[in-house]
Amino acid sequence: MNEVQVGTDIPVLELPPISRYTLALYAGASGDLNPIHIDSDHARNAGMPDVFAHGMLSMAYLSRMLTNWQPQSRLRRLGARFVAITHLHDVVTCSGCVVELVVENGETLARCDIRVTNANGEMTLVGEAMVAI
Amino acid sequence: MLDRRKIGHEFDPTTAVVERGRLRFFAKAIGETDPIYTEQKVAQKLGYRDIPAPPTFLMALDMEGTDFPPLIKLLGMDLSRIMHGSQEYEYFGDICAGDTIIVTSKIVDMFDKKNGALEFVVCENSYTNQIGVLIGKARQTLVYRNSQE
């Protein structure tokens, strides 16, 4: 794994458009049954144009990008801020790169800046991961 | 305003059994196709006891105790005004199908911005498995919109 260094890009993860089916599956599988993500009438009554994606769905996509890159057993920390809503039909992409190598508890960790971006180039999640290399 | 006296409140621990079928469903829902997350034999070949829970599955364990996090009832929050602000995880070990996880949750901070239009509630959770090993911690910030009042 010595090819990982500052500036290394994490292979991007491109996702299919967010559909109502995507949100229904995620609601059931995650147990987050907030109707604002699955019931259009409820979402409109709450002042939204329609249902929108769970923030944690995008964070799960970030984790997929990371575990595609390195085994999950190397993931030490994962954090994200939810900075914009992901709307129905949006197409999001996960990307990231190594910004620093640090030593913690005797192991070398890659500090990675990670983000989710929609098709307009707007960031929806901004976060950081620490991955042992 | 939300009741700031609830800072420091610790919820009763909840227990969640991690089911293999549920993990497969979660993998499907997030589009995960790596067979380690769906096929027991593949996972075991790589040294796991059974298929592992993906990193953000911890949130699903939070939902096991009640229909929704007990925070909402405790603070009398309107669900449709809650936004997820941020989420952080620390991992010390893995969770696999068959594990039983005890989840503890505590309100560690509450504050507001924009003259109270937005309130923030910060919770810290811990996840301990059936043999008493702490396998993860979470820190969650929820944003509560008061501006419509």
Coordinates of C-alpha atoms in Angstrom, one line a residue:
Chain A
M1 CA 0.0 0.0 0.0
N2 CA 3.0 2.3 -0.2
E3 CA 1.6 3.8 -3.4
V4 CA -0.8 5.8 -1.2
Q5 CA 0.7 9.3 -0.7
V6 CA -0.3 12.9 -0.3
G7 CA -2.1 13.8 -3.5
T8 CA -3.3 10.3 -4.3
D9 CA -6.8 10.4 -5.7
I10 CA -9.4 7.9 -4.4
P11 CA -11.2 6.3 -7.4
V12 CA -14.4 8.2 -7.9
L13 CA -17.8 6.5 -7.4
E14 CA -20.5 7.6 -9.8
L15 CA -24.1 6.8 -8.7
P16 CA -27.2 6.3 -10.7
P17 CA -30.0 9.0 -10.4
I18 CA -31.7 9.0 -7.1
S19 CA -35.2 7.5 -7.6
R20 CA -38.2 7.1 -5.4
Y21 CA -37.3 3.4 -5.4
T22 CA -33.8 4.2 -4.1
L23 CA -35.3 6.2 -1.2
A24 CA -37.9 3.5 -0.4
L25 CA -35.2 0.8 -0.2
Y26 CA -32.9 3.0 1.9
A27 CA -35.7 3.9 4.3
G28 CA -36.6 0.3 4.8
A29 CA -33.0 -1.0 5.1
S30 CA -31.7 1.8 7.3
G31 CA -34.8 2.0 9.5
D32 CA -35.0 5.8 8.9
L33 CA -38.7 5.9 8.2
N34 CA -39.0 9.7 8.3
P35 CA -41.9 10.2 5.7
I36 CA -40.2 13.3 4.3
H37 CA -38.0 10.9 2.3
I38 CA -40.7 8.6 1.0
D39 CA -44.1 10.3 1.0
S40 CA -44.4 13.1 -1.5
D41 CA -47.6 14.5 0.1
H42 CA -45.9 14.7 3.4
A43 CA -42.8 16.4 1.9
R44 CA -45.0 19.0 0.1
N45 CA -46.9 19.7 3.3
A46 CA -43.6 20.3 5.0
G47 CA -42.7 22.9 2.3
M48 CA -40.4 20.8 0.1
P49 CA -41.0 20.4 -3.6
D50 CA -40.9 16.6 -3.3
V51 CA -39.2 13.9 -1.3
F52 CA -35.5 14.2 -1.1
A53 CA -32.6 11.8 -0.2
H54 CA -31.5 10.8 3.2
G55 CA -28.2 12.5 4.0
M56 CA -27.0 9.1 5.3
L57 CA -27.6 7.6 1.9
S58 CA -25.0 9.9 0.5
M59 CA -22.7 9.1 3.4
A60 CA -23.1 5.4 2.7
Y61 CA -22.0 6.1 -0.9
L62 CA -18.9 7.8 0.5
S63 CA -18.2 4.8 2.6
R64 CA -18.6 2.6 -0.5
M65 CA -16.0 4.7 -2.3
L66 CA -13.6 4.2 0.6
T67 CA -14.2 0.5 0.9
N68 CA -13.8 0.0 -2.8
W69 CA -10.4 1.7 -2.4
Q70 CA -9.2 0.1 0.9
P71 CA -10.6 -2.8 3.0
Q72 CA -13.1 -1.6 5.5
S73 CA -10.9 -2.9 8.4
R74 CA -8.5 0.0 7.6
L75 CA -11.2 2.7 8.1
R76 CA -10.5 4.4 11.4
R77 CA -12.7 7.5 11.2
L78 CA -15.4 8.8 8.8
G79 CA -17.2 12.1 9.1
A80 CA -19.3 14.4 6.9
R81 CA -21.2 17.6 7.0
F82 CA -24.5 17.7 5.1
V83 CA -24.2 21.0 3.3
A84 CA -26.9 20.7 0.6
I85 CA -30.0 18.6 0.0
T86 CA -29.9 15.8 -2.6
H87 CA -33.1 16.0 -4.5
L88 CA -35.0 13.3 -6.3
H89 CA -33.4 12.4 -9.7
D90 CA -30.1 14.1 -8.8
V91 CA -27.0 12.3 -10.0
V92 CA -24.2 12.4 -7.4
T93 CA -20.6 11.5 -7.5
C94 CA -18.2 10.7 -4.7
S95 CA -14.6 11.7 -4.8
G96 CA -11.7 12.3 -2.5
C97 CA -8.0 12.5 -2.2
V98 CA -5.2 12.0 0.4
V99 CA -4.2 15.3 1.9
E100 CA -1.9 14.2 4.7
L101 CA -0.2 11.2 6.2
V102 CA -0.1 11.1 10.0
V103 CA 1.1 8.5 12.5
E104 CA -1.4 7.6 15.3
N105 CA -1.0 4.8 17.8
G106 CA 1.9 3.4 15.8
E107 CA 0.2 3.2 12.4
T108 CA 0.3 5.5 9.4
L109 CA -3.1 7.0 8.5
A110 CA -4.1 8.7 5.3
R111 CA -6.2 11.8 6.0
C112 CA -8.5 12.0 3.1
D113 CA -10.7 14.9 2.1
I114 CA -13.9 13.4 0.7
R115 CA -17.0 14.9 -0.9
V116 CA -20.3 14.2 -2.7
T117 CA -21.1 16.5 -5.7
N118 CA -24.2 16.8 -7.7
A119 CA -24.4 17.2 -11.5
N120 CA -24.3 21.0 -11.2
G121 CA -20.9 20.7 -9.4
E122 CA -22.5 21.7 -6.1
M123 CA -21.1 19.9 -3.0
T124 CA -23.8 18.1 -0.9
L125 CA -21.5 16.4 1.6
V126 CA -18.1 17.5 2.7
G127 CA -16.1 15.2 5.0
E128 CA -13.0 13.6 6.1
A129 CA -11.8 10.0 6.5
M130 CA -8.8 8.5 8.2
V131 CA -7.6 5.3 6.6
A132 CA -4.7 3.1 7.8
I133 CA -2.3 2.4 5.0
Chain B
M1 CA -36.6 26.9 22.1
L2 CA -35.6 23.4 22.9
D3 CA -35.1 22.6 26.6
R4 CA -31.4 23.1 27.2
R5 CA -31.7 21.3 30.6
K6 CA -31.6 18.1 28.6
I7 CA -27.9 18.6 27.9
G8 CA -26.2 15.6 29.5
H9 CA -29.3 13.4 29.3
E10 CA -28.5 9.8 28.7
F11 CA -31.0 7.6 27.0
D12 CA -31.7 4.0 28.2
P13 CA -29.3 1.7 26.2
T14 CA -31.0 -0.3 23.4
T15 CA -30.0 -3.7 22.1
A16 CA -29.9 -4.6 18.5
V17 CA -29.4 -8.0 16.9
V18 CA -27.6 -7.7 13.6
E19 CA -29.3 -10.0 11.1
R20 CA -27.7 -11.3 8.0
G21 CA -30.8 -10.6 5.9
R22 CA -30.9 -7.0 7.1
L23 CA -27.3 -6.5 6.2
R24 CA -27.9 -7.8 2.7
F25 CA -30.9 -5.5 2.4
F26 CA -28.8 -2.6 3.5
A27 CA -26.1 -3.5 1.0
K28 CA -28.7 -3.6 -1.8
A29 CA -30.2 -0.3 -0.7
I30 CA -26.8 1.5 -1.0
G31 CA -25.9 -0.2 -4.2
E32 CA -23.0 -2.2 -2.6
T33 CA -22.0 -5.1 -4.9
D34 CA -18.8 -6.4 -3.2
P35 CA -19.8 -10.0 -2.3
I36 CA -18.0 -9.6 1.1
Y37 CA -21.2 -7.7 2.2
T38 CA -23.6 -10.3 1.0
E39 CA -22.0 -13.7 0.9
Q40 CA -21.0 -15.4 4.1
K41 CA -18.3 -17.6 2.5
V42 CA -16.6 -14.7 0.8
A43 CA -16.6 -12.7 4.1
Q44 CA -15.2 -15.7 6.1
K45 CA -12.4 -16.3 3.6
L46 CA -11.3 -12.7 4.3
G47 CA -11.3 -13.4 8.1
Y48 CA -14.7 -12.1 9.1
R49 CA -17.0 -14.2 11.3
D50 CA -19.9 -13.5 8.9
I51 CA -20.8 -10.7 6.5
P52 CA -19.7 -7.4 8.0
A53 CA -21.9 -4.3 8.4
P54 CA -20.9 -1.4 6.1
P55 CA -19.5 1.6 8.0
T56 CA -22.7 3.7 8.1
F57 CA -24.9 0.8 9.2
L58 CA -24.4 2.0 12.8
M59 CA -27.2 4.5 12.1
A60 CA -29.6 1.6 11.5
L61 CA -28.7 0.2 15.0
D62 CA -29.8 3.6 16.4
M63 CA -33.2 3.1 14.9
E64 CA -33.8 -0.3 16.5
G65 CA -35.0 1.0 19.9
T66 CA -38.1 2.8 18.8
D67 CA -39.7 4.0 15.6
F68 CA -37.5 7.1 15.7
P69 CA -34.7 8.3 17.9
P70 CA -36.1 8.9 21.4
L71 CA -34.5 12.4 21.2
I72 CA -37.5 13.6 19.3
K73 CA -40.0 12.6 22.0
L74 CA -37.7 13.9 24.8
L75 CA -37.4 17.3 23.3
G76 CA -40.9 17.5 21.7
M77 CA -39.4 18.0 18.2
D78 CA -41.4 18.2 15.0
L79 CA -39.8 15.6 12.8
S80 CA -40.3 17.6 9.6
R81 CA -38.2 20.5 10.9
I82 CA -35.2 18.4 11.7
M83 CA -32.2 18.3 9.3
H84 CA -29.1 16.2 9.7
G85 CA -26.2 18.6 10.1
S86 CA -23.2 16.3 10.5
Q87 CA -22.2 12.8 11.4
E88 CA -18.9 11.4 12.5
Y89 CA -17.8 7.9 13.2
E90 CA -14.8 6.3 14.9
Y91 CA -14.2 2.6 14.4
F92 CA -12.4 0.2 16.7
G93 CA -13.6 -3.1 15.4
D94 CA -16.1 -4.7 13.1
I95 CA -19.8 -5.7 13.4
C96 CA -20.8 -8.9 11.7
A97 CA -24.1 -10.7 11.1
G98 CA -25.0 -12.5 14.3
D99 CA -23.6 -9.8 16.6
T100 CA -25.7 -8.2 19.4
I101 CA -24.9 -4.5 19.8
I102 CA -25.7 -2.4 22.8
V103 CA -26.2 1.3 21.8
T104 CA -25.9 4.1 24.3
S105 CA -26.8 7.6 23.5
K106 CA -26.3 10.9 25.3
I107 CA -27.1 14.6 24.5
V108 CA -23.8 16.3 24.8
D109 CA -24.5 19.9 23.5
M110 CA -27.3 22.2 22.4
F111 CA -26.9 25.6 21.0
D112 CA -28.5 28.0 18.5
K113 CA -27.5 30.3 15.6
K114 CA -29.2 33.1 13.8
N115 CA -31.0 34.4 16.9
G116 CA -32.6 31.1 17.6
A117 CA -33.8 30.4 14.1
L118 CA -31.6 27.4 14.0
E119 CA -31.0 25.1 17.0
F120 CA -28.4 22.4 17.1
V121 CA -28.5 19.2 19.2
V122 CA -25.4 17.1 19.4
C123 CA -25.5 13.5 20.5
E124 CA -22.8 10.9 21.1
N125 CA -23.5 7.2 20.7
S126 CA -21.4 4.2 21.6
Y127 CA -21.7 0.7 20.2
T128 CA -20.5 -2.3 22.2
N129 CA -20.8 -5.9 21.1
Q130 CA -21.9 -9.1 22.9
I131 CA -18.4 -9.7 24.4
G132 CA -18.2 -6.2 25.8
V133 CA -15.9 -4.8 23.1
L134 CA -16.4 -1.1 22.2
I135 CA -16.5 -1.3 18.4
G136 CA -17.5 2.3 17.5
K137 CA -18.6 5.7 18.5
A138 CA -20.7 8.3 16.7
R139 CA -21.2 12.0 17.1
Q140 CA -24.3 13.4 15.4
T141 CA -25.5 17.0 15.0
L142 CA -29.1 17.6 14.2
V143 CA -30.3 21.0 13.0
Y144 CA -33.8 22.2 14.1
R145 CA -35.5 24.9 12.1
N146 CA -37.5 27.4 14.1
S147 CA -37.8 30.1 11.5
Q148 CA -41.3 29.1 10.5
E149 CA -42.8 30.0 13.8

